[in-house]
One Martini backbone bead per residue (centre of mass of N, CA, C, O) as a GRO file, in nm:
protein
  168
    1MET     BB    1   3.867   4.785  -7.776
    2GLU     BB    2   3.588   4.631  -7.852
    3SER     BB    3   3.284   4.519  -7.860
    4MET     BB    4   3.142   4.195  -7.753
    5TYR     BB    5   2.881   3.963  -7.881
    6VAL     BB    6   2.787   3.622  -7.789
    7SER     BB    7   2.581   3.379  -7.883
    8LEU     BB    8   2.567   3.034  -7.768
    9TYR     BB    9   2.288   3.006  -7.922
   10SER     BB   10   2.105   2.894  -8.145
   11ARG     BB   11   1.787   2.875  -8.235
   12LYS     BB   12   1.782   2.567  -8.251
   13GLN     BB   13   1.914   2.508  -7.974
   14LEU     BB   14   1.712   2.667  -7.802
   15LYS     BB   15   1.466   2.501  -7.885
   16GLN     BB   16   1.573   2.227  -7.785
   17THR     BB   17   1.617   2.310  -7.490
   18LYS     BB   18   1.326   2.390  -7.428
   19GLN     BB   19   1.203   2.116  -7.496
   20PHE     BB   20   1.358   1.955  -7.284
   21ILE     BB   21   1.256   2.114  -7.037
   22PHE     BB   22   0.959   2.055  -7.084
   23VAL     BB   23   0.970   1.746  -7.068
   24VAL     BB   24   1.090   1.730  -6.786
   25GLY     BB   25   0.856   1.881  -6.651
   26VAL     BB   26   0.633   1.683  -6.724
   27LEU     BB   27   0.759   1.435  -6.587
   28LEU     BB   28   0.773   1.551  -6.305
   29ALA     BB   29   0.473   1.618  -6.271
   30ALA     BB   30   0.364   1.334  -6.323
   31GLY     BB   31   0.521   1.192  -6.096
   32GLY     BB   32   0.413   1.372  -5.865
   33ILE     BB   33   0.114   1.311  -5.905
   34TYR     BB   34   0.129   1.010  -5.866
   35ALA     BB   35   0.252   1.019  -5.579
   36LEU     BB   36   0.025   1.188  -5.449
   37VAL     BB   37  -0.215   1.006  -5.513
   38ARG     BB   38  -0.101   0.754  -5.379
   39GLU     BB   39  -0.072   0.881  -5.094
   40LEU     BB   40  -0.377   0.977  -5.057
   41PHE     BB   41  -0.545   0.694  -5.175
   42PHE     BB   42  -0.342   0.406  -5.156
   43GLN     BB   43  -0.254   0.437  -4.867
   44ASP     BB   44  -0.285   0.339  -4.544
   45SER     BB   45  -0.067   0.552  -4.460
   46PHE     BB   46   0.002   0.873  -4.384
   47ARG     BB   47   0.272   1.070  -4.538
   48LEU     BB   48   0.374   1.384  -4.518
   49SER     BB   49   0.660   1.388  -4.643
   50TRP     BB   50   0.572   1.257  -4.913
   51ALA     BB   51   0.362   1.467  -4.994
   52ILE     BB   52   0.553   1.709  -5.001
   53ALA     BB   53   0.755   1.594  -5.205
   54SER     BB   54   0.547   1.559  -5.433
   55ALA     BB   55   0.465   1.857  -5.450
   56LEU     BB   56   0.750   1.964  -5.521
   57ILE     BB   57   0.772   1.809  -5.788
   58VAL     BB   58   0.534   1.943  -5.924
   59ILE     BB   59   0.641   2.233  -5.907
   60ALA     BB   60   0.903   2.185  -6.061
   61GLY     BB   61   0.769   2.085  -6.322
   62LEU     BB   62   0.606   2.344  -6.379
   63LEU     BB   63   0.847   2.537  -6.397
   64TRP     BB   64   0.990   2.392  -6.629
   65GLY     BB   65   0.754   2.405  -6.828
   66LEU     BB   66   0.735   2.716  -6.833
   67ALA     BB   67   1.025   2.764  -6.930
   68GLY     BB   68   0.992   2.597  -7.201
   69LYS     BB   69   0.731   2.806  -7.283
   70ASN     BB   70   0.801   3.116  -7.194
   71SER     BB   71   0.656   3.200  -6.914
   72LEU     BB   72   0.938   3.226  -6.829
   73LEU     BB   73   1.231   3.353  -6.793
   74PHE     BB   74   1.471   3.333  -7.059
   75ARG     BB   75   1.796   3.328  -7.082
   76ASP     BB   76   2.083   3.421  -7.227
   77ALA     BB   77   2.352   3.279  -7.379
   78TYR     BB   78   2.674   3.442  -7.316
   79CYS     BB   79   2.936   3.669  -7.447
   80SER     BB   80   3.093   3.966  -7.306
   81MET     BB   81   3.293   4.249  -7.428
   82ASN     BB   82   3.487   4.516  -7.290
   83PRO     BB   83   3.713   4.744  -7.166
   84GLU     BB   84   3.605   4.672  -6.855
   85ARG     BB   85   3.460   4.380  -6.929
   86ILE     BB   86   3.337   4.052  -6.843
   87SER     BB   87   3.051   3.864  -6.962
   88TYR     BB   88   2.862   3.562  -6.855
   89ARG     BB   89   2.646   3.285  -6.985
   90LEU     BB   90   2.649   2.931  -7.044
   91ALA     BB   91   2.345   2.905  -6.942
   92VAL     BB   92   2.007   2.950  -6.932
   93LEU     BB   93   2.020   2.859  -6.602
   94GLY     BB   94   2.245   3.034  -6.531
   95ARG     BB   95   2.485   3.241  -6.418
   96GLU     BB   96   2.615   3.551  -6.395
   97VAL     BB   97   2.936   3.680  -6.503
   98VAL     BB   98   3.156   3.937  -6.367
   99ILE     BB   99   3.464   4.080  -6.506
  100PHE     BB  100   3.722   4.286  -6.440
  101TRP     BB  101   4.013   4.373  -6.581
  102ALA     BB  102   4.143   4.510  -6.322
  103ASP     BB  103   4.117   4.218  -6.155
  104ILE     BB  104   4.326   4.090  -6.349
  105THR     BB  105   4.641   3.906  -6.343
  106ALA     BB  106   4.557   3.620  -6.481
  107LEU     BB  107   4.576   3.359  -6.735
  108GLN     BB  108   4.430   3.029  -6.807
  109ILE     BB  109   4.450   2.858  -7.117
  110GLU     BB  110   4.239   2.612  -7.237
  111GLU     BB  111   4.036   2.416  -7.417
  112GLN     BB  112   3.797   2.393  -7.162
  113LEU     BB  113   3.950   2.645  -7.001
  114ILE     BB  114   3.917   2.949  -6.804
  115SER     BB  115   4.141   3.119  -6.584
  116PHE     BB  116   4.087   3.368  -6.336
  117GLN     BB  117   4.313   3.579  -6.183
  118LEU     BB  118   4.278   3.764  -5.902
  119THR     BB  119   4.372   4.013  -5.682
  120SER     BB  120   4.225   3.852  -5.436
  121GLY     BB  121   4.295   3.529  -5.525
  122LYS     BB  122   4.074   3.454  -5.693
  123MET     BB  123   3.910   3.192  -5.885
  124ILE     BB  124   3.784   3.188  -6.219
  125ARG     BB  125   3.577   2.963  -6.412
  126MET     BB  126   3.557   2.894  -6.765
  127ARG     BB  127   3.356   2.657  -6.925
  128LEU     BB  128   3.382   2.571  -7.254
  129GLY     BB  129   3.228   2.290  -7.251
  130ASN     BB  130   2.935   2.440  -7.223
  131ILE     BB  131   2.972   2.494  -7.515
  132GLN     BB  132   2.825   2.348  -7.788
  133GLN     BB  133   3.013   2.504  -7.989
  134PRO     BB  134   3.341   2.481  -8.071
  135GLU     BB  135   3.376   2.744  -8.246
  136VAL     BB  136   3.269   2.936  -8.026
  137ALA     BB  137   3.472   2.862  -7.806
  138ARG     BB  138   3.721   2.952  -7.968
  139HIS     BB  139   3.637   3.245  -8.008
  140VAL     BB  140   3.625   3.322  -7.710
  141SER     BB  141   3.914   3.244  -7.636
  142ARG     BB  142   4.065   3.427  -7.842
  143SER     BB  143   3.941   3.696  -7.753
  144ILE     BB  144   4.048   3.689  -7.463
  145HIS     BB  145   4.343   3.660  -7.532
  146LEU     BB  146   4.376   3.925  -7.696
  147ALA     BB  147   4.274   4.118  -7.475
  148ALA     BB  148   4.492   4.044  -7.266
  149LEU     BB  149   4.731   4.138  -7.433
  150GLU     BB  150   4.633   4.432  -7.459
  151LYS     BB  151   4.624   4.453  -7.123
  152GLN     BB  152   4.882   4.311  -7.001
  153ILE     BB  153   4.821   4.002  -6.944
  154MET     BB  154   4.887   3.712  -6.815
  155VAL     BB  155   4.948   3.414  -7.023
  156ASN     BB  156   5.043   3.114  -6.934
  157GLY     BB  157   5.302   3.264  -6.783
  158VAL     BB  158   5.308   3.507  -6.997
  159GLN     BB  159   5.447   3.808  -7.050
  160PRO     BB  160   5.385   4.071  -7.217
  161THR     BB  161   5.516   4.283  -7.438
  162GLN     BB  162   5.624   4.593  -7.487
  163THR     BB  163   5.504   4.805  -7.731
  164LYS     BB  164   5.622   5.022  -7.971
  165PRO     BB  165   5.579   5.259  -8.168
  166ALA     BB  166   5.652   5.350  -8.466
  167ALA     BB  167   5.866   5.542  -8.617
  168GLN     BB  168   5.835   5.834  -8.838
   0.00000   0.00000   0.00000
């Protein structure tokens, strides 16, 4: 099995996602600033908890705005496989998941979900529905399926058969 790396966002999709995050950040910051100014200058009684909440909304909006304009590190959404492990991040703001092939006892592959059954009994779910392009999601699913067969891992309750090389 060779290494595989698939970026889950095209440049156009990544640009649109960043723009969306920037706009949400601006709206959050603007709403937080309005609430903070209203609390500080236009309310009869000062409510500290409301002022703190408004300030937190402003900070969250600024962070999202900075992330949308690449001032903060924006991670790549990807799926990567090599003979030792599978690693993936399905969303630019999501967490990275690393699964070692040696830890996988079985796979359950569905149209929108891949479930990895680990030797520890833990189940890790990869939601293919989070991948924006259906053809990329199918490619990732098929690649994991083929690699699991090569590694002799049970897929959808079926144990792969041991194949012997042809006699020469």
